[in-house]
Amino acid sequence: MKVGMRGGPGSSDPSQFTATNLTLLSEKIANSLVAGALDSLTIFIESPSETTYGWLCRDGRLSEVLSNLEMLLARRESAGTGKPRVTVTSYIMRENMAQLPQLVELAGSLGVDAFTAEHLPGTMEEPALPRNYRPVRDFVAWQMPTAEDRPVLKESFSKVRNLGRKNGVEVTLPPLGPGRNGNGKKDCDWPWREAFVSSSGKMMPCPNVGTPDRSHMGNAASEGVASVWNGPRFSDFRNRLSEGDPPEICRHCSTAGAPGA
């Protein structure tokens, strides 16, 4: 689970959010989520198929996740606060890219507010990649869509948009292929607008980092959120992105579009 704050610590009205696979939700936690200060909740569901979900999520059970999601939405309705806003998010893979429309329909049938699809977080080719990430890197290389997959992905995206409108689900999709701004730099604003904090308190520059052993800007728990956010390590990180000399961890990232597509 990741927790974060949109708008940055210096914002006059920052919003709080978190992301989870929702596998361990209890009634107590659900009640605290709808009664607390959480503004938005992202739930990762990689497939509407029990079989595919179980394969992609290490034998996870989609039925349990959907049951937990229904419970959370029922608690939210009873509370009458409309919070947290719930978004279902899925990483785009060869295994599930044709299933995205069905996932939007499922989200709509449950009363979810929004659906977001994201490209897998880059090829992880930085030399300092922790050893435990190597199997993840291999999986990403295998499942990342390529240019040959673009027609299928384009059709899937079109259906997702239509079904989102039909089912009252706000849809956000990434570019089909690599996207760069007019200066040839990647369009990434994560380090300027959102802070991501791990369970250990370490602040990461973006969600694609995954865990702080790959990269972190300091410990928000011991140093303070504002101190890390405004500190020299984070400032240098942002400057390098702005100047077109991104840190190594950013050079193979898919934020601007699917690296292979």
C-alpha atoms as one frame of an Amber mdcrd trajectory, in Angstrom:
protein
   0.000   0.000   0.000   1.194   3.512  -0.838  -0.013   6.666   0.807   0.430
  10.125  -0.608  -0.645  13.730  -0.774  -1.727  15.565  -3.913  -0.776  19.173
  -4.337   2.426  18.725  -2.367   3.044  19.539   1.298   3.118  23.270   0.570
  -0.347  23.291  -1.000  -3.028  25.318   0.772  -5.479  22.408   0.456  -3.644
  19.130  -0.162  -5.681  15.964  -0.615  -4.772  12.598   0.867  -4.917   9.360
  -1.090  -3.748   5.785  -0.963  -3.503   2.782  -3.281  -4.142  -0.855  -2.440
  -5.167  -4.231  -3.896  -7.946  -4.365  -1.245  -7.265  -7.991  -0.344  -7.126
  -7.431   3.425 -10.003  -5.016   3.954 -11.992  -5.552   7.149 -15.224  -3.909
   8.293 -13.270  -1.892  10.851 -10.873  -0.575   8.206 -13.727   0.140   5.793
 -15.523   2.198   8.436 -12.354   4.142   9.202 -11.790   4.874   5.501 -15.204
   6.445   5.009 -15.081   8.328   8.319 -11.514   9.598   8.096  -9.615  12.238
   6.150  -8.885  10.070   3.094  -9.979  11.849  -0.101  -9.403   9.142  -2.684
  -8.652   5.442  -2.857  -7.100   3.623  -5.814  -7.744  -0.100  -6.070  -5.585
  -2.172  -8.401  -7.575  -4.852 -10.242  -5.694  -6.334 -13.174  -8.472  -8.384
 -14.754 -12.233  -9.030 -14.601 -11.467 -12.742 -14.995 -10.947 -14.823 -11.856
  -8.436 -17.037 -13.686  -6.391 -14.191 -15.170  -6.496 -12.203 -11.948  -5.253
 -15.206  -9.981  -2.403 -15.765 -12.428  -1.328 -12.113 -12.484  -1.733 -11.564
  -8.741  -0.031 -14.663  -7.350  -3.124 -16.775  -6.788  -5.147 -13.842  -5.466
  -8.911 -14.256  -5.439 -10.865 -11.684  -7.428 -14.103 -12.680  -5.701 -12.678
 -11.611  -2.326 -11.495  -8.264  -3.699 -14.903  -7.542  -5.252 -16.664  -8.515
  -2.030 -14.419  -6.103  -0.114 -15.053  -3.376  -2.677 -18.826  -3.826  -2.393
 -18.560  -3.586   1.394 -16.510  -0.385   1.191 -18.924   1.259  -1.243 -21.885
   0.262   0.941 -20.200   1.837   3.978 -19.530   4.995   1.959 -23.148   5.225
   0.893 -24.328   4.778   4.472 -21.929   7.479   5.687 -23.208   9.885   3.048
 -19.883  11.689   2.733 -19.023  10.610  -0.808 -15.491   9.906   0.428 -13.195
   8.421  -0.433 -13.509   8.722  -4.189 -12.841   5.220  -5.524 -10.830   4.510
  -8.668 -10.125   1.100 -10.151  -6.717   1.013 -11.821  -5.144  -1.636 -14.008
  -1.679  -1.977 -15.468  -1.794  -2.638 -19.209  -0.312  -5.999 -20.181  -0.501
  -8.337 -23.120  -2.422 -10.716 -20.890  -5.199  -8.253 -20.000  -5.276  -5.464
 -22.604  -8.270  -6.965 -24.420 -10.104  -7.325 -21.087 -10.008  -3.648 -20.108
 -13.518  -2.907 -21.473 -15.016  -5.665 -19.327 -13.178  -4.243 -16.340 -14.826
  -0.846 -16.917 -18.240  -2.505 -17.103 -17.519  -4.301 -13.846 -16.432  -1.068
 -12.177 -19.601   0.652 -13.350 -21.846  -2.132 -12.093 -20.324  -1.786  -8.624
 -20.677   1.998  -8.460 -16.992   2.866  -8.752 -16.276   6.510  -9.591 -13.403
   6.191 -12.036 -11.215   3.824 -14.031  -7.579   4.406 -14.917  -5.269   2.289
 -17.049  -1.514   2.686 -16.715   1.438   1.370 -18.663   3.784  -0.920 -16.809
   6.424   1.191 -14.991   9.259   1.033 -17.494  11.922  -1.500 -18.317  13.846
  -1.180 -15.047  17.215  -1.169 -16.774  19.058   1.027 -14.277  22.399  -0.562
 -13.261  21.602  -0.207  -9.554  18.330  -2.154  -9.779  17.960  -4.176  -6.531
  18.353  -7.914  -7.049  14.823  -8.630  -5.826  13.444  -6.576  -8.737  15.033
  -8.719 -11.451  12.090 -11.160 -11.724   9.776  -8.134 -11.934  11.932  -6.658
 -14.716  11.732  -9.930 -16.657   7.966 -10.101 -16.231   7.556  -6.499 -17.406
   9.686  -7.185 -20.493   7.473 -10.183 -21.298   4.116  -8.477 -20.697   4.785
  -4.950 -21.971   2.813  -4.328 -25.194   4.843  -3.623 -28.329   4.083  -1.843
 -31.593   2.533  -5.062 -32.901  -0.028  -4.914 -30.106  -1.087  -1.356 -30.832
  -4.173  -2.206 -32.975  -5.579  -4.391 -30.189  -4.793  -1.741 -27.589  -6.333
   1.027 -29.699  -9.565  -0.935 -30.081  -9.612  -1.723 -26.384  -9.127   1.942
 -25.465 -11.997   2.959 -27.761 -14.330   0.469 -26.093 -13.178   1.572 -22.640
 -14.060   5.212 -23.374 -17.481   4.300 -24.742 -18.289   1.988 -21.850 -17.087
   4.570 -19.364 -19.588   7.093 -20.730 -22.334   4.468 -20.809 -21.721   3.320
 -17.231 -21.010   6.704 -15.652 -17.368   5.895 -14.959 -14.742   8.606 -15.456
 -11.994   7.134 -17.636  -8.334   8.134 -17.789  -6.057   6.427 -20.311  -2.373
   6.942 -21.156  -1.020   7.615 -24.653  -0.948   4.575 -26.935   2.731   5.133
 -27.628   5.679   7.209 -26.429   4.723  10.791 -25.631   7.106  13.703 -25.193
   6.612  17.412 -24.877   7.736  20.045 -27.365  11.247  20.081 -25.906  11.697
  16.360 -26.385  11.532  15.778 -22.641   9.269  13.292 -20.950   5.989  14.715
 -19.668   6.321  13.858 -15.992   5.088  16.081 -13.183   4.857  13.519 -10.377
   7.726  14.997  -8.297   6.103  18.434  -8.346   2.520  17.565  -7.467   2.382
  14.409  -5.344   4.314  12.898  -2.468   4.440   9.122  -1.989   5.377   7.705
   1.384   6.184   4.062   2.131   5.181   2.231   5.316   8.681   2.948   6.648
   8.188   6.697   6.167  10.515   7.078   3.187   9.297   9.491   0.525   9.540
   8.395  -3.105   9.472  10.758  -6.097   6.676   8.907  -7.897   4.541   5.739
  -7.719   6.504   3.997 -10.484   9.509   3.690  -8.185   7.626   0.959  -6.331
   9.638   0.688  -3.126  12.197   3.013  -1.521  15.100   0.603  -1.997  15.091
   1.761  -5.641  14.976   5.467  -4.855  13.824   7.751  -2.058  14.250  11.387
  -1.115  14.459  11.001   2.658  12.421   9.822   5.620   9.281  11.890   6.132
   8.566  10.192   9.454  11.815  11.282  11.071  12.706  14.404   9.051   9.225
  15.791   8.437   7.205  15.846   5.215   7.941  19.468   4.308  11.646  19.054
   5.060  12.006  16.145   2.642   9.717  17.681   0.005  11.687  20.933  -0.030
  15.060  19.355   0.651  18.163  19.321  -1.579  17.762  15.715  -2.729  14.250
  16.298  -4.064  15.229  19.663  -5.562  18.131  18.111  -7.450  15.863  15.321
  -8.687  13.337  17.830 -10.077  16.051  20.007 -11.620  17.502  17.077 -13.528
  14.090  16.204 -14.940  13.488  19.816 -15.965  16.886  20.142 -17.614  16.577
  16.977 -19.711  19.153  15.034 -17.707  16.853  12.703 -15.758  18.059  10.501
 -12.918  18.916   6.961 -14.007  15.716   5.510 -12.560  13.644   7.815 -14.803
  15.403   7.056 -18.077  13.508   3.835 -18.767  10.178   4.880 -17.253   6.894
   4.557 -19.138   5.189   7.649 -17.740   5.254   9.377 -21.116   3.983   6.294
 -22.932   4.643   2.612 -23.386   8.386   2.219 -24.054   7.853  -0.553 -26.555
   4.601   0.547 -28.149
